[in-house]
Structure formats: structure tokens, C-alpha cells
């Protein structure tokens, strides 16, 4: 009989610390899912070897091996579907996915971003929070749509900014929050407690008025 649980595809580009926390949570039974595949756009991603060492199926689909972005994305999509993935977690995946790809995976494509969205979409989030003189920072887990870092937010964790903070010290504290927030939020998606209906995030069948604070 086929496994009724969600099948996770985790997409990474680099060190993969969030990926590791997701794998830990699956192993611990905190996320009710199987791991179908860890995929990277970068064959040298440290996280890819870490996943392989843990016995997880891995695959590199390098953009440079394809002459166009649509061909590369088609390959990414095919590899994930062949592996049986039905819920995708972007975990430090540094490629922007097209509107077409996001539409195909609508409601099944989730990202973690190191800011309190809608503040600081894009890169260099920690330095930008410091430059803006903000008193808090944090991370957000959101459904991915065609708008970069603009999809409906599921959950957020916050940290206070200290006067002595640099982008590095702030990044370290935010990352510690990411490692708690992402497994929890992916667990909710995998179990169906969190779902996307149109552009509305539902939690236990009721519309969320704002991000869940973790
Ligand atoms: C994390 O800060 C994540 O929020 C961002 O990229 C970083 C990836 O780190 N999207 P890691 O590869 O999970 O360690």
C-alpha cells in the first residue's frame, strides 16, 4: 500500500542547516511526512553531501546544464515528481522560480525567509533591518507565489535587535529561530492543518488573520 503521508522535496543551494532541521524533525516524527528528495541547483552544495550521508535521496539539477530557464525548471519539476514529492520546502534555495512553476505547485510550495515579511524581501535582510534602525527582526515561513518573497505568510518568529548587533550576530540569532519555526510550519503543512485556499492561509479550516507567532 502506498504511504499516505506527505512526501517532502527539499530544495537547497548551500550549507543546508534548515534542511538538516527538517530531516531531524521527520526522523523524530515531528513532521508526519516522508522525504522524497533533497534537490540542489548546485552540485557542490554542502547540504547535498550532508543529506546523502543521512541516507536521503539527493539530486543536483544545475542551471548551467540547461540552455534556458524553462528547460531547467522543467527538469527540476520532473525530478521532484518522479521522486513522488508533493510538498516542496525551499531551504536556502537561491534561484527565483517562475510564475509558471509557482502556479503548478500552488499551495504545495513553501519558503523560509530571514525577515519579518513584508519587510525586507530579497537579499541582505539583516543589514537592511539594522540600517533602518528597527528594534526587531526575525524570520517568516510563507507559501511561494510569483511575487518574490510576497506569498501569504504562515508563521513568524521574532528576535529583538541589540545596539551592538552586526548583520552576522543578528543572522545567527535569527537562524536559531528559523531552525525552530521551519519544522513546525512544515509539520502543519504536511498534516494538512495549514493549507492555502486561493490567497488565504487556513489553519484548522479557519482563515488566519495574520501570521502565527512562534
Ligand atoms: C536561511 O537564512 C534562509 O532563511 C535563507 O537562506 C538561509 C539558508 O541557510 N532563505 P541554510 O542553508 O538553511 O543554512
JSON list of C-alpha atoms and ligand atoms in Angstrom, two decimals:
[
{"chain": "A", "resi": 1, "resn": "UNK", "atom": "CA", "xyz": [0.00, 0.00, 0.00]},
{"chain": "A", "resi": 2, "resn": "UNK", "atom": "CA", "xyz": [1.29, 3.47, -0.78]},
{"chain": "A", "resi": 3, "resn": "UNK", "atom": "CA", "xyz": [2.46, 5.76, 2.02]},
{"chain": "A", "resi": 4, "resn": "UNK", "atom": "CA", "xyz": [-0.41, 8.18, 2.78]},
{"chain": "A", "resi": 5, "resn": "UNK", "atom": "CA", "xyz": [1.91, 10.76, 4.32]},
{"chain": "A", "resi": 6, "resn": "UNK", "atom": "CA", "xyz": [3.08, 13.91, 2.57]},
{"chain": "A", "resi": 7, "resn": "UNK", "atom": "CA", "xyz": [6.30, 13.43, 0.61]},
{"chain": "A", "resi": 8, "resn": "UNK", "atom": "CA", "xyz": [8.73, 16.28, 1.08]},
{"chain": "A", "resi": 9, "resn": "UNK", "atom": "CA", "xyz": [11.01, 17.67, -1.56]},
{"chain": "A", "resi": 10, "resn": "UNK", "atom": "CA", "xyz": [13.61, 19.97, 0.00]},
{"chain": "A", "resi": 11, "resn": "UNK", "atom": "CA", "xyz": [15.38, 22.43, -2.31]},
{"chain": "A", "resi": 12, "resn": "UNK", "atom": "CA", "xyz": [18.72, 23.87, -1.24]},
{"chain": "A", "resi": 13, "resn": "UNK", "atom": "CA", "xyz": [21.65, 25.78, -2.69]},
{"chain": "A", "resi": 14, "resn": "UNK", "atom": "CA", "xyz": [24.17, 25.85, 0.15]},
{"chain": "A", "resi": 15, "resn": "UNK", "atom": "CA", "xyz": [25.00, 24.72, 3.66]},
{"chain": "A", "resi": 16, "resn": "UNK", "atom": "CA", "xyz": [21.56, 23.27, 4.37]},
{"chain": "A", "resi": 17, "resn": "UNK", "atom": "CA", "xyz": [21.16, 23.93, 8.07]},
{"chain": "A", "resi": 18, "resn": "UNK", "atom": "CA", "xyz": [17.39, 24.37, 7.73]},
{"chain": "A", "resi": 19, "resn": "UNK", "atom": "CA", "xyz": [17.28, 21.20, 5.64]},
{"chain": "A", "resi": 20, "resn": "UNK", "atom": "CA", "xyz": [19.04, 19.37, 8.48]},
{"chain": "A", "resi": 21, "resn": "UNK", "atom": "CA", "xyz": [16.42, 20.57, 10.97]},
{"chain": "A", "resi": 22, "resn": "UNK", "atom": "CA", "xyz": [13.65, 19.38, 8.64]},
{"chain": "A", "resi": 23, "resn": "UNK", "atom": "CA", "xyz": [15.29, 15.96, 8.32]},
{"chain": "A", "resi": 24, "resn": "UNK", "atom": "CA", "xyz": [15.72, 15.83, 12.12]},
{"chain": "A", "resi": 25, "resn": "UNK", "atom": "CA", "xyz": [12.04, 16.63, 12.61]},
{"chain": "A", "resi": 26, "resn": "UNK", "atom": "CA", "xyz": [10.97, 13.95, 10.11]},
{"chain": "A", "resi": 27, "resn": "UNK", "atom": "CA", "xyz": [13.23, 11.41, 11.87]},
{"chain": "A", "resi": 28, "resn": "UNK", "atom": "CA", "xyz": [11.78, 12.41, 15.25]},
{"chain": "A", "resi": 29, "resn": "UNK", "atom": "CA", "xyz": [8.20, 12.03, 13.96]},
{"chain": "A", "resi": 30, "resn": "UNK", "atom": "CA", "xyz": [7.55, 15.76, 14.50]},
{"chain": "A", "resi": 31, "resn": "UNK", "atom": "CA", "xyz": [6.80, 16.17, 10.80]},
{"chain": "A", "resi": 32, "resn": "UNK", "atom": "CA", "xyz": [4.42, 13.46, 9.59]},
{"chain": "A", "resi": 33, "resn": "UNK", "atom": "CA", "xyz": [5.97, 13.04, 6.15]},
{"chain": "A", "resi": 34, "resn": "UNK", "atom": "CA", "xyz": [8.49, 11.07, 4.21]},
{"chain": "A", "resi": 35, "resn": "UNK", "atom": "CA", "xyz": [11.42, 12.75, 2.47]},
{"chain": "A", "resi": 36, "resn": "UNK", "atom": "CA", "xyz": [11.20, 12.11, -1.26]},
{"chain": "A", "resi": 37, "resn": "UNK", "atom": "CA", "xyz": [14.27, 14.06, -2.32]},
{"chain": "A", "resi": 38, "resn": "UNK", "atom": "CA", "xyz": [16.76, 16.79, -1.47]},
{"chain": "A", "resi": 39, "resn": "UNK", "atom": "CA", "xyz": [17.43, 18.71, -4.67]},
{"chain": "A", "resi": 40, "resn": "UNK", "atom": "CA", "xyz": [20.02, 21.38, -5.30]},
{"chain": "A", "resi": 41, "resn": "UNK", "atom": "CA", "xyz": [20.76, 23.69, -8.19]},
{"chain": "A", "resi": 42, "resn": "UNK", "atom": "CA", "xyz": [24.39, 23.44, -7.09]},
{"chain": "A", "resi": 43, "resn": "UNK", "atom": "CA", "xyz": [26.19, 20.08, -7.19]},
{"chain": "A", "resi": 44, "resn": "UNK", "atom": "CA", "xyz": [28.74, 21.40, -4.65]},
{"chain": "A", "resi": 45, "resn": "UNK", "atom": "CA", "xyz": [26.18, 22.42, -2.04]},
{"chain": "A", "resi": 46, "resn": "UNK", "atom": "CA", "xyz": [27.43, 21.24, 1.37]},
{"chain": "A", "resi": 47, "resn": "UNK", "atom": "CA", "xyz": [23.86, 20.32, 2.29]},
{"chain": "A", "resi": 48, "resn": "UNK", "atom": "CA", "xyz": [23.67, 17.80, -0.55]},
{"chain": "A", "resi": 49, "resn": "UNK", "atom": "CA", "xyz": [26.51, 15.69, 0.94]},
{"chain": "A", "resi": 50, "resn": "UNK", "atom": "CA", "xyz": [25.01, 16.02, 4.41]},
{"chain": "A", "resi": 51, "resn": "UNK", "atom": "CA", "xyz": [21.67, 14.70, 3.14]},
{"chain": "A", "resi": 52, "resn": "UNK", "atom": "CA", "xyz": [23.36, 11.85, 1.25]},
{"chain": "A", "resi": 53, "resn": "UNK", "atom": "CA", "xyz": [25.31, 10.88, 4.40]},
{"chain": "A", "resi": 54, "resn": "UNK", "atom": "CA", "xyz": [21.95, 10.58, 6.17]},
{"chain": "A", "resi": 55, "resn": "UNK", "atom": "CA", "xyz": [20.70, 8.17, 3.52]},
{"chain": "A", "resi": 56, "resn": "UNK", "atom": "CA", "xyz": [18.32, 10.64, 1.91]},
{"chain": "A", "resi": 57, "resn": "UNK", "atom": "CA", "xyz": [17.89, 10.61, -1.89]},
{"chain": "A", "resi": 58, "resn": "UNK", "atom": "CA", "xyz": [19.64, 13.61, -3.44]},
{"chain": "A", "resi": 59, "resn": "UNK", "atom": "CA", "xyz": [19.87, 15.14, -6.87]},
{"chain": "A", "resi": 60, "resn": "UNK", "atom": "CA", "xyz": [21.67, 18.11, -8.40]},
{"chain": "A", "resi": 61, "resn": "UNK", "atom": "CA", "xyz": [19.99, 19.88, -11.31]},
{"chain": "A", "resi": 62, "resn": "UNK", "atom": "CA", "xyz": [22.46, 22.60, -12.30]},
{"chain": "A", "resi": 63, "resn": "UNK", "atom": "CA", "xyz": [21.09, 25.58, -14.18]},
{"chain": "A", "resi": 64, "resn": "UNK", "atom": "CA", "xyz": [24.30, 25.63, -16.26]},
{"chain": "A", "resi": 65, "resn": "UNK", "atom": "CA", "xyz": [23.41, 22.21, -17.72]},
{"chain": "A", "resi": 66, "resn": "UNK", "atom": "CA", "xyz": [20.37, 23.70, -19.47]},
{"chain": "A", "resi": 67, "resn": "UNK", "atom": "CA", "xyz": [20.22, 26.30, -22.20]},
{"chain": "A", "resi": 68, "resn": "UNK", "atom": "CA", "xyz": [17.15, 28.07, -20.82]},
{"chain": "A", "resi": 69, "resn": "UNK", "atom": "CA", "xyz": [15.44, 28.64, -17.51]},
{"chain": "A", "resi": 70, "resn": "UNK", "atom": "CA", "xyz": [12.18, 26.95, -18.63]},
{"chain": "A", "resi": 71, "resn": "UNK", "atom": "CA", "xyz": [14.14, 23.79, -19.59]},
{"chain": "A", "resi": 72, "resn": "UNK", "atom": "CA", "xyz": [15.95, 23.78, -16.26]},
{"chain": "A", "resi": 73, "resn": "UNK", "atom": "CA", "xyz": [12.69, 24.29, -14.35]},
{"chain": "A", "resi": 74, "resn": "UNK", "atom": "CA", "xyz": [11.02, 21.55, -16.37]},
{"chain": "A", "resi": 75, "resn": "UNK", "atom": "CA", "xyz": [13.82, 19.18, -15.28]},
{"chain": "A", "resi": 76, "resn": "UNK", "atom": "CA", "xyz": [13.51, 20.28, -11.64]},
{"chain": "A", "resi": 77, "resn": "UNK", "atom": "CA", "xyz": [9.76, 19.70, -11.76]},
{"chain": "A", "resi": 78, "resn": "UNK", "atom": "CA", "xyz": [10.15, 16.29, -13.42]},
{"chain": "A", "resi": 79, "resn": "UNK", "atom": "CA", "xyz": [12.79, 15.07, -10.98]},
{"chain": "A", "resi": 80, "resn": "UNK", "atom": "CA", "xyz": [10.65, 16.10, -7.99]},
{"chain": "A", "resi": 81, "resn": "UNK", "atom": "CA", "xyz": [7.51, 14.48, -9.40]},
{"chain": "A", "resi": 82, "resn": "UNK", "atom": "CA", "xyz": [9.38, 11.30, -10.34]},
{"chain": "A", "resi": 83, "resn": "UNK", "atom": "CA", "xyz": [10.60, 11.10, -6.75]},
{"chain": "A", "resi": 84, "resn": "UNK", "atom": "CA", "xyz": [6.97, 11.38, -5.62]},
{"chain": "A", "resi": 85, "resn": "UNK", "atom": "CA", "xyz": [7.31, 14.76, -3.89]},
{"chain": "A", "resi": 86, "resn": "UNK", "atom": "CA", "xyz": [4.03, 16.56, -3.19]},
{"chain": "A", "resi": 87, "resn": "UNK", "atom": "CA", "xyz": [5.16, 19.27, -0.75]},
{"chain": "A", "resi": 88, "resn": "UNK", "atom": "CA", "xyz": [8.21, 21.41, -1.52]},
{"chain": "A", "resi": 89, "resn": "UNK", "atom": "CA", "xyz": [10.23, 23.25, 1.12]},
{"chain": "A", "resi": 90, "resn": "UNK", "atom": "CA", "xyz": [12.70, 25.84, -0.15]},
{"chain": "A", "resi": 91, "resn": "UNK", "atom": "CA", "xyz": [15.54, 25.94, 2.37]},
{"chain": "A", "resi": 92, "resn": "UNK", "atom": "CA", "xyz": [18.15, 28.44, 1.25]},
{"chain": "A", "resi": 93, "resn": "UNK", "atom": "CA", "xyz": [17.32, 27.84, -2.42]},
{"chain": "A", "resi": 94, "resn": "UNK", "atom": "CA", "xyz": [18.86, 30.79, -4.22]},
{"chain": "A", "resi": 95, "resn": "UNK", "atom": "CA", "xyz": [17.03, 30.64, -7.57]},
{"chain": "A", "resi": 96, "resn": "UNK", "atom": "CA", "xyz": [13.89, 32.60, -8.31]},
{"chain": "A", "resi": 97, "resn": "UNK", "atom": "CA", "xyz": [11.20, 30.24, -9.57]},
{"chain": "A", "resi": 98, "resn": "UNK", "atom": "CA", "xyz": [8.94, 31.33, -12.44]},
{"chain": "A", "resi": 99, "resn": "UNK", "atom": "CA", "xyz": [5.26, 32.19, -12.13]},
{"chain": "A", "resi": 100, "resn": "UNK", "atom": "CA", "xyz": [4.53, 29.02, -14.11]},
{"chain": "A", "resi": 101, "resn": "UNK", "atom": "CA", "xyz": [6.44, 26.80, -11.66]},
{"chain": "A", "resi": 102, "resn": "UNK", "atom": "CA", "xyz": [4.83, 28.55, -8.65]},
{"chain": "A", "resi": 103, "resn": "UNK", "atom": "CA", "xyz": [1.36, 28.05, -10.17]},
{"chain": "A", "resi": 104, "resn": "UNK", "atom": "CA", "xyz": [2.00, 24.34, -10.75]},
{"chain": "A", "resi": 105, "resn": "UNK", "atom": "CA", "xyz": [2.92, 23.89, -7.07]},
{"chain": "A", "resi": 106, "resn": "UNK", "atom": "CA", "xyz": [0.41, 26.43, -5.68]},
{"chain": "A", "resi": 107, "resn": "UNK", "atom": "CA", "xyz": [-0.30, 25.58, -2.05]},
{"chain": "A", "resi": 108, "resn": "UNK", "atom": "CA", "xyz": [2.47, 22.96, -2.03]},
{"chain": "A", "resi": 109, "resn": "UNK", "atom": "CA", "xyz": [5.50, 25.26, -2.22]},
{"chain": "A", "resi": 110, "resn": "UNK", "atom": "CA", "xyz": [6.81, 26.87, 0.97]},
{"chain": "A", "resi": 111, "resn": "UNK", "atom": "CA", "xyz": [9.83, 29.06, 1.75]},
{"chain": "A", "resi": 112, "resn": "UNK", "atom": "CA", "xyz": [11.62, 30.37, 4.80]},
{"chain": "A", "resi": 113, "resn": "UNK", "atom": "CA", "xyz": [12.86, 33.95, 4.59]},
{"chain": "A", "resi": 114, "resn": "UNK", "atom": "CA", "xyz": [15.09, 35.69, 7.14]},
{"chain": "A", "resi": 115, "resn": "UNK", "atom": "CA", "xyz": [12.99, 38.79, 7.81]},
{"chain": "A", "resi": 116, "resn": "UNK", "atom": "CA", "xyz": [9.62, 39.75, 9.20]},
{"chain": "A", "resi": 117, "resn": "UNK", "atom": "CA", "xyz": [7.79, 39.93, 5.88]},
{"chain": "A", "resi": 118, "resn": "UNK", "atom": "CA", "xyz": [6.59, 42.12, 4.28]},
{"chain": "A", "resi": 119, "resn": "UNK", "atom": "CA", "xyz": [9.71, 43.95, 5.50]},
{"chain": "A", "resi": 120, "resn": "UNK", "atom": "CA", "xyz": [12.95, 43.25, 3.62]},
{"chain": "A", "resi": 121, "resn": "UNK", "atom": "CA", "xyz": [12.09, 40.98, 0.72]},
{"chain": "A", "resi": 122, "resn": "UNK", "atom": "CA", "xyz": [15.14, 39.80, -1.21]},
{"chain": "A", "resi": 123, "resn": "UNK", "atom": "CA", "xyz": [18.74, 39.68, 0.00]},
{"chain": "A", "resi": 124, "resn": "UNK", "atom": "CA", "xyz": [20.83, 41.28, 2.81]},
{"chain": "A", "resi": 125, "resn": "UNK", "atom": "CA", "xyz": [17.84, 41.30, 5.13]},
{"chain": "A", "resi": 126, "resn": "UNK", "atom": "CA", "xyz": [19.80, 41.64, 8.38]},
{"chain": "A", "resi": 127, "resn": "UNK", "atom": "CA", "xyz": [21.90, 44.61, 7.30]},
{"chain": "A", "resi": 128, "resn": "UNK", "atom": "CA", "xyz": [18.79, 46.30, 5.96]},
{"chain": "A", "resi": 129, "resn": "UNK", "atom": "CA", "xyz": [16.96, 45.81, 9.27]},
{"chain": "A", "resi": 130, "resn": "UNK", "atom": "CA", "xyz": [19.94, 47.37, 11.08]},
{"chain": "A", "resi": 131, "resn": "UNK", "atom": "CA", "xyz": [20.24, 50.24, 8.60]},
{"chain": "A", "resi": 132, "resn": "UNK", "atom": "CA", "xyz": [16.54, 51.01, 9.05]},
{"chain": "A", "resi": 133, "resn": "UNK", "atom": "CA", "xyz": [17.06, 51.34, 12.81]},
{"chain": "A", "resi": 134, "resn": "UNK", "atom": "CA", "xyz": [14.47, 48.68, 13.54]},
{"chain": "A", "resi": 135, "resn": "UNK", "atom": "CA", "xyz": [14.05, 47.29, 17.05]},
{"chain": "A", "resi": 136, "resn": "UNK", "atom": "CA", "xyz": [13.12, 43.76, 15.96]},
{"chain": "A", "resi": 137, "resn": "UNK", "atom": "CA", "xyz": [13.89, 41.28, 13.22]},
{"chain": "A", "resi": 138, "resn": "UNK", "atom": "CA", "xyz": [13.02, 37.66, 12.59]},
{"chain": "A", "resi": 139, "resn": "UNK", "atom": "CA", "xyz": [12.01, 35.06, 10.05]},
{"chain": "A", "resi": 140, "resn": "UNK", "atom": "CA", "xyz": [8.89, 34.17, 8.10]},
{"chain": "A", "resi": 141, "resn": "UNK", "atom": "CA", "xyz": [7.56, 30.98, 6.55]},
{"chain": "A", "resi": 142, "resn": "UNK", "atom": "CA", "xyz": [5.32, 31.66, 3.58]},
{"chain": "A", "resi": 143, "resn": "UNK", "atom": "CA", "xyz": [3.65, 30.00, 0.63]},
{"chain": "A", "resi": 144, "resn": "UNK", "atom": "CA", "xyz": [5.54, 30.81, -2.56]},
{"chain": "A", "resi": 145, "resn": "UNK", "atom": "CA", "xyz": [3.77, 32.71, -5.32]},
{"chain": "A", "resi": 146, "resn": "UNK", "atom": "CA", "xyz": [5.02, 34.55, -8.38]},
{"chain": "A", "resi": 147, "resn": "UNK", "atom": "CA", "xyz": [5.81, 37.64, -6.30]},
{"chain": "A", "resi": 148, "resn": "UNK", "atom": "CA", "xyz": [9.30, 37.22, -4.83]},
{"chain": "A", "resi": 149, "resn": "UNK", "atom": "CA", "xyz": [9.01, 36.72, -1.04]},
{"chain": "A", "resi": 150, "resn": "UNK", "atom": "CA", "xyz": [5.47, 38.05, -1.39]},
{"chain": "A", "resi": 151, "resn": "UNK", "atom": "CA", "xyz": [3.29, 34.96, -0.89]},
{"chain": "A", "resi": 152, "resn": "UNK", "atom": "CA", "xyz": [0.88, 34.54, 2.03]},
{"chain": "A", "resi": 153, "resn": "UNK", "atom": "CA", "xyz": [2.74, 34.26, 5.34]},
{"chain": "A", "resi": 154, "resn": "UNK", "atom": "CA", "xyz": [2.03, 31.23, 7.53]},
{"chain": "A", "resi": 155, "resn": "UNK", "atom": "CA", "xyz": [4.14, 31.91, 10.62]},
{"chain": "A", "resi": 156, "resn": "UNK", "atom": "CA", "xyz": [6.83, 34.20, 12.01]},
{"chain": "A", "resi": 157, "resn": "UNK", "atom": "CA", "xyz": [9.36, 34.26, 14.85]},
{"chain": "A", "resi": 158, "resn": "UNK", "atom": "CA", "xyz": [10.81, 37.48, 16.16]},
{"chain": "A", "resi": 159, "resn": "UNK", "atom": "CA", "xyz": [14.07, 38.47, 17.83]},
{"chain": "A", "resi": 160, "resn": "UNK", "atom": "CA", "xyz": [14.97, 41.79, 19.45]},
{"chain": "A", "resi": 161, "resn": "UNK", "atom": "CA", "xyz": [17.76, 43.80, 17.81]},
{"chain": "A", "resi": 162, "resn": "UNK", "atom": "CA", "xyz": [20.50, 44.83, 20.23]},
{"chain": "A", "resi": 163, "resn": "UNK", "atom": "CA", "xyz": [22.51, 48.05, 19.85]},
{"chain": "A", "resi": 164, "resn": "UNK", "atom": "CA", "xyz": [25.71, 46.03, 19.47]},
{"chain": "A", "resi": 165, "resn": "UNK", "atom": "CA", "xyz": [24.30, 43.79, 16.72]},
{"chain": "A", "resi": 166, "resn": "UNK", "atom": "CA", "xyz": [26.08, 43.37, 13.41]},
{"chain": "A", "resi": 167, "resn": "UNK", "atom": "CA", "xyz": [24.48, 41.64, 10.43]},
{"chain": "A", "resi": 168, "resn": "UNK", "atom": "CA", "xyz": [26.35, 38.47, 11.47]},
{"chain": "A", "resi": 169, "resn": "UNK", "atom": "CA", "xyz": [25.27, 38.41, 15.10]},
{"chain": "A", "resi": 170, "resn": "UNK", "atom": "CA", "xyz": [21.70, 39.15, 14.09]},
{"chain": "A", "resi": 171, "resn": "UNK", "atom": "CA", "xyz": [21.78, 36.46, 11.38]},
{"chain": "A", "resi": 172, "resn": "UNK", "atom": "CA", "xyz": [22.96, 33.92, 13.96]},
{"chain": "A", "resi": 173, "resn": "UNK", "atom": "CA", "xyz": [20.06, 34.65, 16.34]},
{"chain": "A", "resi": 174, "resn": "UNK", "atom": "CA", "xyz": [17.51, 34.70, 13.52]},
{"chain": "A", "resi": 175, "resn": "UNK", "atom": "CA", "xyz": [18.86, 31.38, 12.17]},
{"chain": "A", "resi": 176, "resn": "UNK", "atom": "CA", "xyz": [18.32, 29.76, 15.58]},
{"chain": "A", "resi": 177, "resn": "UNK", "atom": "CA", "xyz": [14.67, 30.85, 15.31]},
{"chain": "A", "resi": 178, "resn": "UNK", "atom": "CA", "xyz": [14.45, 29.55, 11.72]},
{"chain": "A", "resi": 179, "resn": "UNK", "atom": "CA", "xyz": [15.53, 26.13, 12.92]},
{"chain": "A", "resi": 180, "resn": "UNK", "atom": "CA", "xyz": [12.53, 26.01, 15.28]},
{"chain": "A", "resi": 181, "resn": "UNK", "atom": "CA", "xyz": [9.98, 27.75, 13.06]},
{"chain": "A", "resi": 182, "resn": "UNK", "atom": "CA", "xyz": [10.50, 25.86, 9.80]},
{"chain": "A", "resi": 183, "resn": "UNK", "atom": "CA", "xyz": [9.98, 22.30, 11.09]},
{"chain": "A", "resi": 184, "resn": "UNK", "atom": "CA", "xyz": [6.88, 23.43, 12.95]},
{"chain": "A", "resi": 185, "resn": "UNK", "atom": "CA", "xyz": [5.35, 25.17, 9.94]},
{"chain": "A", "resi": 186, "resn": "UNK", "atom": "CA", "xyz": [6.23, 22.36, 7.52]},
{"chain": "A", "resi": 187, "resn": "UNK", "atom": "CA", "xyz": [4.71, 19.92, 10.01]},
{"chain": "A", "resi": 188, "resn": "UNK", "atom": "CA", "xyz": [1.44, 21.88, 9.84]},
{"chain": "A", "resi": 189, "resn": "UNK", "atom": "CA", "xyz": [1.53, 21.86, 6.03]},
{"chain": "A", "resi": 190, "resn": "UNK", "atom": "CA", "xyz": [2.35, 18.15, 5.88]},
{"chain": "A", "resi": 191, "resn": "UNK", "atom": "CA", "xyz": [-0.50, 17.21, 8.19]},
{"chain": "A", "resi": 192, "resn": "UNK", "atom": "CA", "xyz": [-2.95, 19.48, 6.36]},
{"chain": "A", "resi": 193, "resn": "UNK", "atom": "CA", "xyz": [-3.53, 21.75, 9.38]},
{"chain": "A", "resi": 194, "resn": "UNK", "atom": "CA", "xyz": [-2.23, 24.63, 7.27]},
{"chain": "A", "resi": 195, "resn": "UNK", "atom": "CA", "xyz": [-3.50, 24.97, 3.72]},
{"chain": "A", "resi": 196, "resn": "UNK", "atom": "CA", "xyz": [-3.70, 27.66, 1.05]},
{"chain": "A", "resi": 197, "resn": "UNK", "atom": "CA", "xyz": [-7.10, 28.38, -0.49]},
{"chain": "A", "resi": 198, "resn": "UNK", "atom": "CA", "xyz": [-6.69, 30.94, -3.26]},
{"chain": "A", "resi": 199, "resn": "UNK", "atom": "CA", "xyz": [-4.60, 33.54, -1.45]},
{"chain": "A", "resi": 200, "resn": "UNK", "atom": "CA", "xyz": [-5.92, 32.75, 2.02]},
{"chain": "A", "resi": 201, "resn": "UNK", "atom": "CA", "xyz": [-4.00, 30.73, 4.58]},
{"chain": "A", "resi": 202, "resn": "UNK", "atom": "CA", "xyz": [-6.26, 28.41, 6.54]},
{"chain": "A", "resi": 203, "resn": "UNK", "atom": "CA", "xyz": [-5.33, 26.90, 9.90]},
{"chain": "A", "resi": 204, "resn": "UNK", "atom": "CA", "xyz": [-7.55, 24.03, 11.05]},
{"chain": "A", "resi": 205, "resn": "UNK", "atom": "CA", "xyz": [-10.08, 25.10, 8.42]},
{"chain": "A", "resi": 206, "resn": "UNK", "atom": "CA", "xyz": [-10.27, 28.75, 9.53]},
{"chain": "A", "resi": 207, "resn": "UNK", "atom": "CA", "xyz": [-8.79, 31.77, 7.79]},
{"chain": "A", "resi": 208, "resn": "UNK", "atom": "CA", "xyz": [-5.68, 33.12, 9.50]},
{"chain": "A", "resi": 209, "resn": "UNK", "atom": "CA", "xyz": [-5.97, 36.82, 10.32]},
{"chain": "A", "resi": 210, "resn": "UNK", "atom": "CA", "xyz": [-2.20, 37.17, 10.46]},
{"chain": "A", "resi": 211, "resn": "UNK", "atom": "CA", "xyz": [0.92, 35.05, 10.76]},
{"chain": "A", "resi": 212, "resn": "UNK", "atom": "CA", "xyz": [1.07, 32.50, 13.56]},
{"chain": "A", "resi": 213, "resn": "UNK", "atom": "CA", "xyz": [3.65, 33.77, 16.09]},
{"chain": "A", "resi": 214, "resn": "UNK", "atom": "CA", "xyz": [6.08, 31.09, 17.19]},
{"chain": "B", "resi": 1, "resn": "LIG", "atom": "C1", "xyz": [18.47, 30.95, 5.71]},
{"chain": "B", "resi": 1, "resn": "LIG", "atom": "O1", "xyz": [18.73, 32.14, 6.43]},
{"chain": "B", "resi": 1, "resn": "LIG", "atom": "C2", "xyz": [17.14, 31.07, 5.00]},
{"chain": "B", "resi": 1, "resn": "LIG", "atom": "O2", "xyz": [16.20, 31.82, 5.69]},
{"chain": "B", "resi": 1, "resn": "LIG", "atom": "C3", "xyz": [17.51, 31.78, 3.73]},
{"chain": "B", "resi": 1, "resn": "LIG", "atom": "O3", "xyz": [18.75, 31.26, 3.37]},
{"chain": "B", "resi": 1, "resn": "LIG", "atom": "C4", "xyz": [19.44, 30.78, 4.54]},
{"chain": "B", "resi": 1, "resn": "LIG", "atom": "C5", "xyz": [19.77, 29.35, 4.28]},
{"chain": "B", "resi": 1, "resn": "LIG", "atom": "O4", "xyz": [20.55, 28.81, 5.30]},
{"chain": "B", "resi": 1, "resn": "LIG", "atom": "N1", "xyz": [16.48, 31.62, 2.73]},
{"chain": "B", "resi": 1, "resn": "LIG", "atom": "P1", "xyz": [20.74, 27.23, 5.38]},
{"chain": "B", "resi": 1, "resn": "LIG", "atom": "O5", "xyz": [21.31, 26.79, 4.03]},
{"chain": "B", "resi": 1, "resn": "LIG", "atom": "O6", "xyz": [19.42, 26.61, 5.68]},
{"chain": "B", "resi": 1, "resn": "LIG", "atom": "O7", "xyz": [21.75, 27.03, 6.47]}
]
